mmCIF file of C-alpha atoms in Angstrom:
data_model
loop_
_atom_site.group_PDB
_atom_site.id
_atom_site.type_symbol
_atom_site.label_atom_id
_atom_site.label_comp_id
_atom_site.label_asym_id
_atom_site.label_seq_id
_atom_site.Cartn_x
_atom_site.Cartn_y
_atom_site.Cartn_z
ATOM 1 C CA MET A 28 15.188 15.458 24.343
ATOM 2 C CA LYS A 29 18.383 13.603 23.448
ATOM 3 C CA PRO A 30 20.556 12.714 26.455
ATOM 4 C CA ARG A 31 23.508 14.992 25.563
ATOM 5 C CA THR A 32 21.106 17.817 24.765
ATOM 6 C CA HIS A 33 19.467 17.235 28.149
ATOM 7 C CA ALA A 34 22.906 17.302 29.809
ATOM 8 C CA ARG A 35 23.665 20.638 28.107
ATOM 9 C CA SER A 36 20.303 21.953 29.254
ATOM 10 C CA ILE A 37 21.026 21.039 32.866
ATOM 11 C CA ALA A 38 24.512 22.543 32.617
ATOM 12 C CA LEU A 39 23.016 25.727 31.155
ATOM 13 C CA GLN A 40 20.530 26.010 34.008
ATOM 14 C CA ALA A 41 23.316 25.633 36.572
ATOM 15 C CA LEU A 42 25.605 28.141 34.854
ATOM 16 C CA TYR A 43 22.756 30.610 34.473
ATOM 17 C CA GLU A 44 21.931 30.316 38.183
ATOM 18 C CA ALA A 45 25.575 30.838 39.104
ATOM 19 C CA ASP A 46 25.848 33.824 36.771
ATOM 20 C CA VAL A 47 22.687 35.551 37.991
ATOM 21 C CA THR A 48 22.739 34.740 41.710
ATOM 22 C CA GLY A 49 26.407 34.151 42.438
ATOM 23 C CA HIS A 50 25.716 30.650 43.756
ATOM 24 C CA PRO A 51 28.599 28.226 43.212
ATOM 25 C CA ALA A 52 28.125 26.561 39.824
ATOM 26 C CA GLY A 53 28.892 23.099 41.180
ATOM 27 C CA GLU A 54 26.205 23.393 43.841
ATOM 28 C CA ALA A 55 23.683 24.670 41.314
ATOM 29 C CA LEU A 56 24.474 21.700 39.090
ATOM 30 C CA GLN A 57 24.104 19.278 41.975
ATOM 31 C CA HIS A 58 20.612 20.634 42.669
ATOM 32 C CA ARG A 59 19.645 20.280 39.008
ATOM 33 C CA LEU A 60 20.954 16.717 38.877
ATOM 34 C CA GLU A 61 19.046 15.798 42.045
ATOM 35 C CA GLU A 62 15.858 17.020 40.352
ATOM 36 C CA THR A 63 16.552 14.872 37.279
ATOM 37 C CA SER A 64 16.236 11.130 37.552
ATOM 38 C CA ASP A 65 16.305 10.281 33.851
ATOM 39 C CA LEU A 66 19.901 11.242 33.039
ATOM 40 C CA ALA A 67 22.430 8.407 32.725
ATOM 41 C CA ALA A 68 25.635 8.657 34.735
ATOM 42 C CA ARG A 69 27.775 9.381 31.668
ATOM 43 C CA HIS A 70 25.517 12.278 30.704
ATOM 44 C CA SER A 71 25.592 13.609 34.258
ATOM 45 C CA ARG A 72 29.389 13.530 33.980
ATOM 46 C CA PHE A 73 29.155 15.432 30.682
ATOM 47 C CA ALA A 74 26.980 18.104 32.323
ATOM 48 C CA SER A 75 29.431 18.271 35.207
ATOM 49 C CA ARG A 76 32.365 18.619 32.827
ATOM 50 C CA ILE A 77 30.633 21.477 31.016
ATOM 51 C CA VAL A 78 29.836 23.324 34.238
ATOM 52 C CA GLN A 79 33.273 22.900 35.748
ATOM 53 C CA ASN A 80 35.167 23.911 32.609
ATOM 54 C CA VAL A 81 32.920 26.795 31.622
ATOM 55 C CA ALA A 82 32.854 28.171 35.167
ATOM 56 C CA GLU A 83 36.649 27.999 35.396
ATOM 57 C CA ARG A 84 37.097 29.702 32.043
ATOM 58 C CA SER A 85 34.138 32.102 31.981
ATOM 59 C CA ALA A 86 36.248 35.264 32.103
ATOM 60 C CA ARG A 87 38.495 34.031 29.281
ATOM 61 C CA LEU A 88 35.504 32.821 27.250
ATOM 62 C CA ASP A 89 33.890 36.242 27.701
ATOM 63 C CA GLU A 90 37.066 37.971 26.489
ATOM 64 C CA LEU A 91 37.036 35.872 23.340
ATOM 65 C CA LEU A 92 33.341 36.419 22.764
ATOM 66 C CA ALA A 93 33.920 40.169 23.091
ATOM 67 C CA ARG A 94 36.902 40.050 20.739
ATOM 68 C CA TYR A 95 35.240 38.064 17.980
ATOM 69 C CA ALA A 96 31.762 39.566 18.307
ATOM 70 C CA PRO A 97 32.547 43.188 19.294
ATOM 71 C CA GLU A 98 29.189 44.520 18.171
ATOM 72 C CA TRP A 99 27.630 42.727 21.164
ATOM 73 C CA PRO A 100 29.270 43.821 24.447
ATOM 74 C CA ILE A 101 29.271 40.742 26.666
ATOM 75 C CA GLU A 102 27.961 42.640 29.692
ATOM 76 C CA ASP A 103 24.902 43.660 27.631
ATOM 77 C CA VAL A 104 24.144 40.125 26.438
ATOM 78 C CA ALA A 105 21.250 38.450 28.258
ATOM 79 C CA PRO A 106 22.610 36.032 30.890
ATOM 80 C CA ILE A 107 20.947 33.017 29.281
ATOM 81 C CA ASP A 108 22.432 33.865 25.868
ATOM 82 C CA ARG A 109 25.831 34.581 27.422
ATOM 83 C CA ASN A 110 25.896 31.133 29.043
ATOM 84 C CA ILE A 111 24.737 29.387 25.878
ATOM 85 C CA LEU A 112 27.595 31.089 24.046
ATOM 86 C CA ARG A 113 30.088 30.151 26.754
ATOM 87 C CA ILE A 114 29.072 26.489 26.575
ATOM 88 C CA ALA A 115 29.257 26.423 22.785
ATOM 89 C CA LEU A 116 32.608 28.207 22.692
ATOM 90 C CA TRP A 117 34.030 25.771 25.233
ATOM 91 C CA GLU A 118 32.710 22.798 23.248
ATOM 92 C CA ILE A 119 34.073 24.185 19.981
ATOM 93 C CA ALA A 120 37.469 25.396 21.149
ATOM 94 C CA VAL A 121 38.454 23.235 24.125
ATOM 95 C CA TYR A 122 36.419 20.033 24.252
ATOM 96 C CA ASP A 123 37.276 17.791 21.322
ATOM 97 C CA GLY A 124 34.154 15.649 21.541
ATOM 98 C CA THR A 125 31.699 17.879 19.677
ATOM 99 C CA PRO A 126 31.976 18.844 16.002
ATOM 100 C CA LEU A 127 31.644 22.561 15.207
ATOM 101 C CA LYS A 128 28.285 22.290 13.435
ATOM 102 C CA VAL A 129 26.819 20.131 16.190
ATOM 103 C CA ALA A 130 27.913 22.593 18.881
ATOM 104 C CA ILE A 131 26.343 25.480 16.962
ATOM 105 C CA ASN A 132 23.113 23.570 16.336
ATOM 106 C CA GLU A 133 22.884 22.525 19.988
ATOM 107 C CA ALA A 134 23.439 26.133 21.095
ATOM 108 C CA VAL A 135 20.711 27.368 18.758
ATOM 109 C CA GLU A 136 18.336 24.726 20.117
ATOM 110 C CA LEU A 137 19.081 25.802 23.694
ATOM 111 C CA ALA A 138 18.441 29.397 22.633
ATOM 112 C CA LYS A 139 15.063 28.384 21.168
ATOM 113 C CA THR A 140 14.119 26.652 24.410
ATOM 114 C CA TYR A 141 15.448 29.094 27.003
ATOM 115 C CA GLY A 142 16.091 32.402 25.269
ATOM 116 C CA SER A 143 13.980 35.175 23.861
ATOM 117 C CA ASP A 144 12.505 35.191 20.368
ATOM 118 C CA SER A 145 15.683 36.791 19.028
ATOM 119 C CA SER A 146 18.095 34.494 20.887
ATOM 120 C CA PRO A 147 18.434 31.712 18.274
ATOM 121 C CA ARG A 148 19.383 34.142 15.536
ATOM 122 C CA PHE A 149 21.721 36.041 17.847
ATOM 123 C CA VAL A 150 23.482 32.885 19.089
ATOM 124 C CA ASN A 151 23.829 31.573 15.545
ATOM 125 C CA GLY A 152 25.289 34.891 14.368
ATOM 126 C CA VAL A 153 27.857 35.127 17.165
ATOM 127 C CA LEU A 154 28.921 31.503 16.758
ATOM 128 C CA GLY A 155 29.128 31.949 12.981
ATOM 129 C CA SER A 156 31.536 34.820 13.543
ATOM 130 C CA ILE A 157 33.546 32.736 15.993
ATOM 131 C CA ALA A 158 33.657 29.772 13.605
ATOM 132 C CA LYS A 159 35.626 31.916 11.120
ATOM 133 C CA HIS A 160 38.409 32.287 13.719
ATOM 134 C CA ILE A 161 38.191 28.919 15.425
ATOM 135 C CA GLU A 162 41.789 27.795 14.904
ATOM 136 C CA GLU A 163 43.119 31.018 16.394
ATOM 137 C CA ILE A 164 40.679 30.723 19.312
ATOM 138 C CA LYS A 165 41.673 27.105 19.961
ATOM 139 C CA GLN A 166 45.300 28.146 20.278
ATOM 140 C CA THR A 167 44.333 30.853 22.763
ATOM 141 C CA LEU A 168 42.240 28.589 25.018
ATOM 142 C CA ARG A 169 44.438 25.489 25.142
#
């Protein structure tokens, strides 16, 4: 697994834990990082940045996901898929270091690894819908 993909994976695990159990996201991330010895410091910082920013903005990210993908109520979306979408939306709309197509591809790969059989298609569909409105979304989140 590529280092940034691995960092996203660790961030996803921490955000999922926080979402499902209510544990603080930062603590969940710290536990994941302690279990991982093969992640360089810069990639650990990337995972930390994802977790911190997504956790802080999760309610706003969920509002945008609901607005631009209304056929999938966010509360009905599987927690793993919801967190994959949150990460991708943050990367696309707030973080300037990931191109749109890369963020979508990374999200689909996470969905293949952690989601159900239908998750990759679902994640791709939601993010495709969001991509059509990305400039408007960027203005809302910044």
